[in-house]
PDB file of N, CA and C in Angstrom:
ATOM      1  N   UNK A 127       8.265 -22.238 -12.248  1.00 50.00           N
ATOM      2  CA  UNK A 127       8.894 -20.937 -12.258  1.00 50.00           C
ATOM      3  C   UNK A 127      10.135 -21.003 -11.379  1.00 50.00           C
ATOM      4  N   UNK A 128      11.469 -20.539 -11.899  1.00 55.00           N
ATOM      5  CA  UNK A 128      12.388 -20.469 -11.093  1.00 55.00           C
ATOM      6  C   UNK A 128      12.224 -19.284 -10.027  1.00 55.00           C
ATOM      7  N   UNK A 129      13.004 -20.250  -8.980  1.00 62.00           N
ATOM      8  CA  UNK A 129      13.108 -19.307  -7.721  1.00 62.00           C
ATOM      9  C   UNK A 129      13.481 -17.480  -7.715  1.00 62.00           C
ATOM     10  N   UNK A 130      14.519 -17.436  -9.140  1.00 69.00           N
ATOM     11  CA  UNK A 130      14.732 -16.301  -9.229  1.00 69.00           C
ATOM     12  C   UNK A 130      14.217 -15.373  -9.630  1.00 69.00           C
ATOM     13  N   UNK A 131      13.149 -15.872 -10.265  1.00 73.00           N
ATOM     14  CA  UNK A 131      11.558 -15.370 -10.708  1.00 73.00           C
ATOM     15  C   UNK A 131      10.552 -14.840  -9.969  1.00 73.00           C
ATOM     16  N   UNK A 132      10.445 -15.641  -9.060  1.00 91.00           N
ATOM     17  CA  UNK A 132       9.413 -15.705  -7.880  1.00 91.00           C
ATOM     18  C   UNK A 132       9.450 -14.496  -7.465  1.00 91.00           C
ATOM     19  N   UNK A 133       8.398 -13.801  -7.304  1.00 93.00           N
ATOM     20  CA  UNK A 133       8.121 -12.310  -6.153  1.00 93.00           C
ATOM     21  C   UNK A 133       8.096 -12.657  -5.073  1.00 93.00           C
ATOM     22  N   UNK A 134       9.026 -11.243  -4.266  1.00 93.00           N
ATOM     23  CA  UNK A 134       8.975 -11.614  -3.076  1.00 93.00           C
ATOM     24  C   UNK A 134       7.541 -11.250  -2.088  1.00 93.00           C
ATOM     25  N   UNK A 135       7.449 -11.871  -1.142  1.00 93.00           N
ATOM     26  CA  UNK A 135       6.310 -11.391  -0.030  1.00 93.00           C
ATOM     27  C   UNK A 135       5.998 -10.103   0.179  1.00 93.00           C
ATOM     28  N   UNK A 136       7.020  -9.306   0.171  1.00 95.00           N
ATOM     29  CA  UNK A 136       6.415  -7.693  -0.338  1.00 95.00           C
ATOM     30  C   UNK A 136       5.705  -7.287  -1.303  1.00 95.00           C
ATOM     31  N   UNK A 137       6.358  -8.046  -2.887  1.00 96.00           N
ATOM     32  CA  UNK A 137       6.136  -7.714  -4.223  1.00 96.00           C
ATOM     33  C   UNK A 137       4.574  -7.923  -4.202  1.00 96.00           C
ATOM     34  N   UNK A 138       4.306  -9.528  -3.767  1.00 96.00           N
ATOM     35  CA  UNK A 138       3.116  -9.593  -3.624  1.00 96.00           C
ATOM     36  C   UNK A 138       2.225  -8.757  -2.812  1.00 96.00           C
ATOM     37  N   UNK A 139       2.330  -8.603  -2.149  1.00 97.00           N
ATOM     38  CA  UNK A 139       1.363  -7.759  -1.414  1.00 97.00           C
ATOM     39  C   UNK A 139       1.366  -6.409  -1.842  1.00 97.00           C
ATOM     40  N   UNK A 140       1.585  -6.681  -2.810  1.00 98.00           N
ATOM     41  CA  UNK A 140       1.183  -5.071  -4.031  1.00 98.00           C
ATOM     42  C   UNK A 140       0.125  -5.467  -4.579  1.00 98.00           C
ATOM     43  N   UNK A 141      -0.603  -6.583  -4.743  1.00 97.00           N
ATOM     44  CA  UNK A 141      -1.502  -7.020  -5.714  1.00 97.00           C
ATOM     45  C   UNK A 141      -2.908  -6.741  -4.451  1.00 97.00           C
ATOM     46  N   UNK A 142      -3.043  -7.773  -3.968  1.00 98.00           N
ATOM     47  CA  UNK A 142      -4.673  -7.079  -3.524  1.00 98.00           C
ATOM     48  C   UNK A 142      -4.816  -5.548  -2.857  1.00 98.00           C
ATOM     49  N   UNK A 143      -3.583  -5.246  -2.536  1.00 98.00           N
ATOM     50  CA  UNK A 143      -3.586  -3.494  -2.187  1.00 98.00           C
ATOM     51  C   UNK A 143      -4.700  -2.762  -3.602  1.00 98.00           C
ATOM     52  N   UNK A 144      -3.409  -3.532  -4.604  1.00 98.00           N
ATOM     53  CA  UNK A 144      -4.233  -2.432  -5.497  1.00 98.00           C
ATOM     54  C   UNK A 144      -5.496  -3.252  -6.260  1.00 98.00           C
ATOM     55  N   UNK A 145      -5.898  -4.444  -6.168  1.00 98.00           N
ATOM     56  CA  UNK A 145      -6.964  -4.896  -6.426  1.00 98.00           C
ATOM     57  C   UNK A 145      -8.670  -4.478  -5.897  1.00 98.00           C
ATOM     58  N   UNK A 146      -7.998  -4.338  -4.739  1.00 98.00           N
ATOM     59  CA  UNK A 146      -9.272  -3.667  -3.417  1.00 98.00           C
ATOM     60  C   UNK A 146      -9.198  -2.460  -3.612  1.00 98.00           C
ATOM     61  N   UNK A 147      -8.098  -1.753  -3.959  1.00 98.00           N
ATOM     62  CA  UNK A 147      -8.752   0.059  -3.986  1.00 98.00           C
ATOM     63  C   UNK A 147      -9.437   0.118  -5.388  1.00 98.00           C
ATOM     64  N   UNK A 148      -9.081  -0.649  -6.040  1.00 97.00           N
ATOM     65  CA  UNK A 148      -9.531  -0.443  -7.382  1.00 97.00           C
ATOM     66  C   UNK A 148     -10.889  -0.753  -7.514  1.00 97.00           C
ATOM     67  N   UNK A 149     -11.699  -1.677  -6.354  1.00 97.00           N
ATOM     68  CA  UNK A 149     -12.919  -2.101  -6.460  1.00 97.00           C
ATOM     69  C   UNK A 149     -13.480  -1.558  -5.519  1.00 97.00           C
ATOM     70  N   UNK A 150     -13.150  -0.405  -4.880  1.00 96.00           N
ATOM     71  CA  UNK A 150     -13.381   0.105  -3.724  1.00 96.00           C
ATOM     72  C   UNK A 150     -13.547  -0.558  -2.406  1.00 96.00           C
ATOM     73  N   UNK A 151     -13.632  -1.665  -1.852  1.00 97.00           N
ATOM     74  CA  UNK A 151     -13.422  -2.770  -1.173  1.00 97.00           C
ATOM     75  C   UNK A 151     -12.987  -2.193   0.023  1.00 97.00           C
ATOM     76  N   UNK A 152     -13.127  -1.346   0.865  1.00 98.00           N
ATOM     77  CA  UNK A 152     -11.903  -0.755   1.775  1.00 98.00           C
ATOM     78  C   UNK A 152     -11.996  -1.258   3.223  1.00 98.00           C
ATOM     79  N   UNK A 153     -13.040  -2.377   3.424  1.00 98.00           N
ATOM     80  CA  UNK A 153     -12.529  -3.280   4.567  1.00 98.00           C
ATOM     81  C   UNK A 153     -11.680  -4.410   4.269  1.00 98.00           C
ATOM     82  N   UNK A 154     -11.592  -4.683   3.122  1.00 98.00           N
ATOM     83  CA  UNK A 154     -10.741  -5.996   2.477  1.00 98.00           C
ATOM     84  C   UNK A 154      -9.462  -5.025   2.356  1.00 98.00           C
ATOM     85  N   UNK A 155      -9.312  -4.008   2.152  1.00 98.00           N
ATOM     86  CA  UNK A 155      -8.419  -3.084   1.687  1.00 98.00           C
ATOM     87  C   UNK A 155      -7.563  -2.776   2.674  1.00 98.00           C
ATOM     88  N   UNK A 156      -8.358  -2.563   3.965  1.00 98.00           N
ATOM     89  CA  UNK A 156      -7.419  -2.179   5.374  1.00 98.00           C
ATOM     90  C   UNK A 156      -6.636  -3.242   5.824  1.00 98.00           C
ATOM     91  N   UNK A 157      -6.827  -4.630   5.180  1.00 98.00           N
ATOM     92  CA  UNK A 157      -6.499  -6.240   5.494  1.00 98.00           C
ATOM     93  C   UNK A 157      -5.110  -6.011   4.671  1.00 98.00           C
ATOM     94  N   UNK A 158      -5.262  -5.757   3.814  1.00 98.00           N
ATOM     95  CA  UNK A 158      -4.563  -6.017   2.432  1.00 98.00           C
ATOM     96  C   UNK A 158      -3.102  -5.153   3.191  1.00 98.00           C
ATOM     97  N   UNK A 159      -3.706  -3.539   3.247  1.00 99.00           N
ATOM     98  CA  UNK A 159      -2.674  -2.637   3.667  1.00 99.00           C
ATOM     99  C   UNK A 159      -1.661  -2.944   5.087  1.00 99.00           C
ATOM    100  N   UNK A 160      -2.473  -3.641   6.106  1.00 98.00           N
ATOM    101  CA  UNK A 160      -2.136  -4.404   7.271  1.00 98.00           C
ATOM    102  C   UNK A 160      -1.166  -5.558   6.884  1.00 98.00           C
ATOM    103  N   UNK A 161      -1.300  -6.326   5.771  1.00 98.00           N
ATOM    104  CA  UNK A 161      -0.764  -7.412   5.593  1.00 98.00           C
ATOM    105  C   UNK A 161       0.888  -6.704   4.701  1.00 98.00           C
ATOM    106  N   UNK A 162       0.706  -6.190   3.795  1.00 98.00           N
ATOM    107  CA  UNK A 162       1.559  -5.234   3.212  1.00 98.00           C
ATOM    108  C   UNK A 162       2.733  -4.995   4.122  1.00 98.00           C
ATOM    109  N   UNK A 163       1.822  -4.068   5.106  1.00 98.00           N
ATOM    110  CA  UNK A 163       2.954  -3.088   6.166  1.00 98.00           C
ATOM    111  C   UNK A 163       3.884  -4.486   6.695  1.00 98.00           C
ATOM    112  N   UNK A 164       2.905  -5.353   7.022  1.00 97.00           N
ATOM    113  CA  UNK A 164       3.370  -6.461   8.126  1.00 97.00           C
ATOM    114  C   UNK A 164       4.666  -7.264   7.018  1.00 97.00           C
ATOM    115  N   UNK A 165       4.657  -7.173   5.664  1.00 96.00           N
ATOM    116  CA  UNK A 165       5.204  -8.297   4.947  1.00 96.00           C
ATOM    117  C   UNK A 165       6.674  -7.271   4.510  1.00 96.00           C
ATOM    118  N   UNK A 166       6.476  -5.896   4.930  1.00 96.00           N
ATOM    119  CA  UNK A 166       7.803  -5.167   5.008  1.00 96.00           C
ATOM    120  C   UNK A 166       8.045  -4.112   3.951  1.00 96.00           C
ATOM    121  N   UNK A 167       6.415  -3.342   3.319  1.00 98.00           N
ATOM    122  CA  UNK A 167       6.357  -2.264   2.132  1.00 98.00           C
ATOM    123  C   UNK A 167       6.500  -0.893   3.496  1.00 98.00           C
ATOM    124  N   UNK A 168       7.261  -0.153   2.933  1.00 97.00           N
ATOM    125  CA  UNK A 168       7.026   1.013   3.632  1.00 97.00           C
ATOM    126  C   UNK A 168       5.961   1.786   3.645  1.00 97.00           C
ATOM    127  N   UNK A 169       5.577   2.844   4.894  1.00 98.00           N
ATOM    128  CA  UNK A 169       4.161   3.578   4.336  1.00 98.00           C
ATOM    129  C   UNK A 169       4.881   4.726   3.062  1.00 98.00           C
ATOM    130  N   UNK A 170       5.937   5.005   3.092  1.00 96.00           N
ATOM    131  CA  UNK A 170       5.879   6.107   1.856  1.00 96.00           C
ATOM    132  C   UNK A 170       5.812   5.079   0.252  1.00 96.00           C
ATOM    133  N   UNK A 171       6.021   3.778   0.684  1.00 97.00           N
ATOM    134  CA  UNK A 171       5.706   2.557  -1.030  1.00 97.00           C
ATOM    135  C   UNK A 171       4.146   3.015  -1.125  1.00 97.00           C
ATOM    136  N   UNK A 172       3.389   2.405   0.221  1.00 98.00           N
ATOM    137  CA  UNK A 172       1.857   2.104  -0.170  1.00 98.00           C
ATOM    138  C   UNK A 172       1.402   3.536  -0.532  1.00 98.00           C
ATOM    139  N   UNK A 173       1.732   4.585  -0.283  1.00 97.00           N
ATOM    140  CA  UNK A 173       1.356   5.896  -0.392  1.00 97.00           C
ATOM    141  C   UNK A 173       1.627   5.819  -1.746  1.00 97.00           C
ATOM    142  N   UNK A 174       2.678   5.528  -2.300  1.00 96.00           N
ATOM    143  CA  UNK A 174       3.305   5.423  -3.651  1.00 96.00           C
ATOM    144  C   UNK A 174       2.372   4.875  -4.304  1.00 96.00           C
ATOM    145  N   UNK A 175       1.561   3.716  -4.045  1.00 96.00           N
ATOM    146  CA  UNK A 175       1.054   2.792  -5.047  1.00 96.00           C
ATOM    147  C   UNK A 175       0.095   3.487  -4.843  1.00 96.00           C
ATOM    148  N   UNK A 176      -1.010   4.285  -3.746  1.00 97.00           N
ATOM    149  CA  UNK A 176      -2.324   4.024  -3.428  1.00 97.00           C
ATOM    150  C   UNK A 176      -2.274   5.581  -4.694  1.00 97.00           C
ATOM    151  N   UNK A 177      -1.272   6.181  -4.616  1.00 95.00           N
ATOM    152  CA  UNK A 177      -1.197   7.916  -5.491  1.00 95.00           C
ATOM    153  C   UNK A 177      -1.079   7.539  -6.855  1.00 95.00           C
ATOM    154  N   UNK A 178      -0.302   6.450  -7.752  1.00 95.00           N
ATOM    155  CA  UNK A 178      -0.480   5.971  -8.857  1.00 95.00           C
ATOM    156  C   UNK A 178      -1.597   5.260  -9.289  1.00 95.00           C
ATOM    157  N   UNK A 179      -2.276   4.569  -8.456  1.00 96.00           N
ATOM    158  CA  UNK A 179      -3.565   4.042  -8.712  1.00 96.00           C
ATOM    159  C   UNK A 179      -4.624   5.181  -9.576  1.00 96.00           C
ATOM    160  N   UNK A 180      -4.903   6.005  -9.145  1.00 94.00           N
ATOM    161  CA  UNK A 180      -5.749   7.341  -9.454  1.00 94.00           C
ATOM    162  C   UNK A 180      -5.407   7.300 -10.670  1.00 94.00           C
ATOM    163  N   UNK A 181      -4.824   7.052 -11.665  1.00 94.00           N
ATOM    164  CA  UNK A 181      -4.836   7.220 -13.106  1.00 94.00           C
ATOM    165  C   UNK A 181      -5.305   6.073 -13.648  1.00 94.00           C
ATOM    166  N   UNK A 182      -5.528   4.770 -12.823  1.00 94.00           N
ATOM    167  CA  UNK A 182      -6.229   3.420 -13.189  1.00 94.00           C
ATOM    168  C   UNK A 182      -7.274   3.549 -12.757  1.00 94.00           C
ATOM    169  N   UNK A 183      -7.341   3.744 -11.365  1.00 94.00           N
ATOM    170  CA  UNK A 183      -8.786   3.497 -10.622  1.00 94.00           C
ATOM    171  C   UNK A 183      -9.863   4.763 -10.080  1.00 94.00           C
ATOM    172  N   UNK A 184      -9.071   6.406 -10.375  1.00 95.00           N
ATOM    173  CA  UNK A 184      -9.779   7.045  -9.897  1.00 95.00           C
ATOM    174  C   UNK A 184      -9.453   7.889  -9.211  1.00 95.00           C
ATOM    175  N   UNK A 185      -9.114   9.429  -9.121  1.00 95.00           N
ATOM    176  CA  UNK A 185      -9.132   9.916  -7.808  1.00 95.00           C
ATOM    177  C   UNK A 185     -10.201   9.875  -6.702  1.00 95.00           C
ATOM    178  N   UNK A 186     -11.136   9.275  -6.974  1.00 96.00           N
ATOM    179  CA  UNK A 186     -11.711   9.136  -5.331  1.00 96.00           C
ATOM    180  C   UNK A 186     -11.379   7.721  -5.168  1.00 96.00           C
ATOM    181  N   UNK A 187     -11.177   7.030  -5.277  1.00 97.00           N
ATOM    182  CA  UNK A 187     -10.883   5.930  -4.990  1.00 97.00           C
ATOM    183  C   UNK A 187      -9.668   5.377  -4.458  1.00 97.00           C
ATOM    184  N   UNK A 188      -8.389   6.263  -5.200  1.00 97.00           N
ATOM    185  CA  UNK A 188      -7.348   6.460  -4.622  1.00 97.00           C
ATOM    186  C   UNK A 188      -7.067   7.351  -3.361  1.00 97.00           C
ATOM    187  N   UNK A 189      -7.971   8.390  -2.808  1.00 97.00           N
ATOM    188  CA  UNK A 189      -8.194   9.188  -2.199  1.00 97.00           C
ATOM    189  C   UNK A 189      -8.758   8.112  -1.217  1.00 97.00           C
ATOM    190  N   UNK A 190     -10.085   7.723  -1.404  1.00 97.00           N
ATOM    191  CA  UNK A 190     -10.495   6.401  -0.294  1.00 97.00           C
ATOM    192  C   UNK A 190      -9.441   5.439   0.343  1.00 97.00           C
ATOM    193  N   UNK A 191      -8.376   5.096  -0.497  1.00 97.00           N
ATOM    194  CA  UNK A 191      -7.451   4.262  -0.722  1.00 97.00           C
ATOM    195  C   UNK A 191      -6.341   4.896   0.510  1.00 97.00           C
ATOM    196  N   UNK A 192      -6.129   6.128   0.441  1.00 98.00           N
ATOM    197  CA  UNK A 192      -5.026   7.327   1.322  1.00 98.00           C
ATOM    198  C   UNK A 192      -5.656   7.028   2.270  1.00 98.00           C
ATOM    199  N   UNK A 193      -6.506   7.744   2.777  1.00 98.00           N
ATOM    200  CA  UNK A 193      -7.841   7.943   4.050  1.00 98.00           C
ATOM    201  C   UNK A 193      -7.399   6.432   4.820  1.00 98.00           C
ATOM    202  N   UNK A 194      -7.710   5.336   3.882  1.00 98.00           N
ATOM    203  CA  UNK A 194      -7.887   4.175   4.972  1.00 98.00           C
ATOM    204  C   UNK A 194      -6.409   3.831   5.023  1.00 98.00           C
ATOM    205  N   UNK A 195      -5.398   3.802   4.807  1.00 98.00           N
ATOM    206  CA  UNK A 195      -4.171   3.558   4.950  1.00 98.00           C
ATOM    207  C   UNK A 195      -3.907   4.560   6.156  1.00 98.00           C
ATOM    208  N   UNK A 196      -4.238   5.962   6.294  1.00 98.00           N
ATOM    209  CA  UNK A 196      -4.169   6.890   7.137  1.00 98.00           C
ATOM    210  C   UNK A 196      -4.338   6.287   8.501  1.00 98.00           C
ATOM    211  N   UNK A 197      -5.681   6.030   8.589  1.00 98.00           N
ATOM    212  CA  UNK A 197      -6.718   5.836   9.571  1.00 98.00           C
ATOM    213  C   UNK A 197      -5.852   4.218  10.354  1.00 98.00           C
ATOM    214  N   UNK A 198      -5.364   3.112   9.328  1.00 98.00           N
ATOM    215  CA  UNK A 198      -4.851   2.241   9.395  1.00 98.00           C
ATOM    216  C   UNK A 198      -3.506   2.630  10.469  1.00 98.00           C
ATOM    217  N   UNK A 199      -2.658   3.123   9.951  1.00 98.00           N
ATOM    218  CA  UNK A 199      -1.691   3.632  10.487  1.00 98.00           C
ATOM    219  C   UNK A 199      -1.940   4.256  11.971  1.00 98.00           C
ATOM    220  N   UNK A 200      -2.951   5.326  12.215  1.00 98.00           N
ATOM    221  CA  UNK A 200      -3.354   5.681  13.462  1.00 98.00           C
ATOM    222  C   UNK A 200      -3.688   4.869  14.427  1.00 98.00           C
ATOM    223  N   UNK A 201      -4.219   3.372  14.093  1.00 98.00           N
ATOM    224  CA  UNK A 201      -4.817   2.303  15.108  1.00 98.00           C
ATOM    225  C   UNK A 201      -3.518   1.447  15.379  1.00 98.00           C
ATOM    226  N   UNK A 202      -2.863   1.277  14.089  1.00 98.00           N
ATOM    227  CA  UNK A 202      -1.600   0.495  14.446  1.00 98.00           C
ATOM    228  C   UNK A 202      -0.510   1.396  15.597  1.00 98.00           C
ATOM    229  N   UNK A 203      -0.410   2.584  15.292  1.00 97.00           N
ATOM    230  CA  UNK A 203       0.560   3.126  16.078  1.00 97.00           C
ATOM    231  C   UNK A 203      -0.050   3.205  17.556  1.00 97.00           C
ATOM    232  N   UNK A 204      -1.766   3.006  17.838  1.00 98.00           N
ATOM    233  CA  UNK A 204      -2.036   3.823  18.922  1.00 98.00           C
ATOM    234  C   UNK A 204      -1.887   1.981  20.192  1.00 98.00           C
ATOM    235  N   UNK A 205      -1.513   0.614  19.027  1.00 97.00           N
ATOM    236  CA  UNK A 205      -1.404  -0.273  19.319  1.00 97.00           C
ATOM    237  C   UNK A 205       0.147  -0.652  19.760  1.00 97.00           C
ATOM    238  N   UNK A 206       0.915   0.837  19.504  1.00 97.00           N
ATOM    239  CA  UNK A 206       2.225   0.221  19.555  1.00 97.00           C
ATOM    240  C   UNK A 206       3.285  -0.082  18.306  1.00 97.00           C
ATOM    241  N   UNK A 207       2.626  -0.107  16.898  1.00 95.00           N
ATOM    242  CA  UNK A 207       3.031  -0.787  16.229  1.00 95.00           C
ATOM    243  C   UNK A 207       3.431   0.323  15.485  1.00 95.00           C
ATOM    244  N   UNK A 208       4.595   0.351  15.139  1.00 94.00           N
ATOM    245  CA  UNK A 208       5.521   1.551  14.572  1.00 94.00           C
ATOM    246  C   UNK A 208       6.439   1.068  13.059  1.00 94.00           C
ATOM    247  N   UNK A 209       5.156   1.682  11.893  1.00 95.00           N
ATOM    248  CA  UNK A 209       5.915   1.123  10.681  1.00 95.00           C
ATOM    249  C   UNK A 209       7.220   1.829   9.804  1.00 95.00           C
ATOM    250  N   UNK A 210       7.921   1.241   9.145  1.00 93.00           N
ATOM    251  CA  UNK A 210       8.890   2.333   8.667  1.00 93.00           C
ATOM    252  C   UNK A 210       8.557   3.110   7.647  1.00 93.00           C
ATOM    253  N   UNK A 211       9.302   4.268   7.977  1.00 94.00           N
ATOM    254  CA  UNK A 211       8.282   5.288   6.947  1.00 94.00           C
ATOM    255  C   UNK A 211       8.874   5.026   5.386  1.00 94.00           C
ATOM    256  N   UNK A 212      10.323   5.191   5.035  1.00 92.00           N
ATOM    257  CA  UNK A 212      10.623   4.407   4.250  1.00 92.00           C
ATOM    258  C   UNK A 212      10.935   5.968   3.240  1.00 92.00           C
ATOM    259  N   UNK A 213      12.120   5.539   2.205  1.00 88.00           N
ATOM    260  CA  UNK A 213      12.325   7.313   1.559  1.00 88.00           C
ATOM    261  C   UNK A 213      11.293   7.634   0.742  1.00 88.00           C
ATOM    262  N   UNK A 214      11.410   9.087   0.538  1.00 85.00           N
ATOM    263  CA  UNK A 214      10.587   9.524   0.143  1.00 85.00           C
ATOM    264  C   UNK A 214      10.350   9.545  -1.645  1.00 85.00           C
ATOM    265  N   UNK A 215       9.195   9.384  -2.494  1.00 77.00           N
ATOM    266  CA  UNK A 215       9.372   9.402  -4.014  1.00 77.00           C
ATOM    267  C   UNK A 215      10.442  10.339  -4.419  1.00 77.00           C
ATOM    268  N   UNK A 216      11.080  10.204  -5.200  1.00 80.00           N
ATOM    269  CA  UNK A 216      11.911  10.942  -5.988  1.00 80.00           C
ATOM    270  C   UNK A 216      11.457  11.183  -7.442  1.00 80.00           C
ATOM    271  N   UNK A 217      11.725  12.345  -7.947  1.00 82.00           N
ATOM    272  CA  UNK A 217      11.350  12.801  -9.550  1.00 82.00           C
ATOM    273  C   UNK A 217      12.671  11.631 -10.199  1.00 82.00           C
ATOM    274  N   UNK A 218      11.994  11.553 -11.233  1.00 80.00           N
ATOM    275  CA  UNK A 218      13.243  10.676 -13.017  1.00 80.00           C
ATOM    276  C   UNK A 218      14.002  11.652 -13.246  1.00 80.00           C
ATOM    277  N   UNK A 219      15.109  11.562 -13.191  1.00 85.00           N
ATOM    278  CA  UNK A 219      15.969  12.000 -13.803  1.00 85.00           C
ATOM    279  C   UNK A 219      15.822  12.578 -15.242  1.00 85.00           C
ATOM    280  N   UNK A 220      16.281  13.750 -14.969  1.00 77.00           N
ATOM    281  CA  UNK A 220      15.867  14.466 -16.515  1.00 77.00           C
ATOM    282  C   UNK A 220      16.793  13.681 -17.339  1.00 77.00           C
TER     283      UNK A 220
END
């Protein structure tokens, strides 16, 4: 696969985010979201992905999915660790 192909370290870390909410998994899930933040997705992306999930995987699951990203965020910040929030979704253009 050419290089220009290749996903980047963010892109990837879209995949077990949404692999683990989808299987409900949400200690593998808090790993996933940790690794995410750390590889440079904003919390308003993962919010993004964990709110589109719910039409694949479920509103409670996506809801489980919010909660532990939440909760995630509260331990990281109370550690110091300050992620970017990142802009906010925008509607499509009519």
């Amino acid at each position: 696969m050419a290089e220009s192909q290749a996903l980047s370290a963010t892109q990837r870390s879209i995949i077990p985010i949404a692999a683990f909410t989808a299987n409900g998994d949400l200690d593998q899930l808090k790993r996933a979201l940790a690794a995410g933040l750390d590889a440079g997705l904003t919390v308003n992306e993962v919010k993004e992905i964990l709110v589109q999930l719910y039409a694949y995987a479920g509103f409670p699951r996506s809801l489980n999915g919010i909660n532990t990203l939440m909760t995630l965020l509260d331990e990281r910040q109370a550690q110091g660790i300050t992620d970017e929030a990142g802009a906010d979704a925008s509607p499509l253009p009519a």
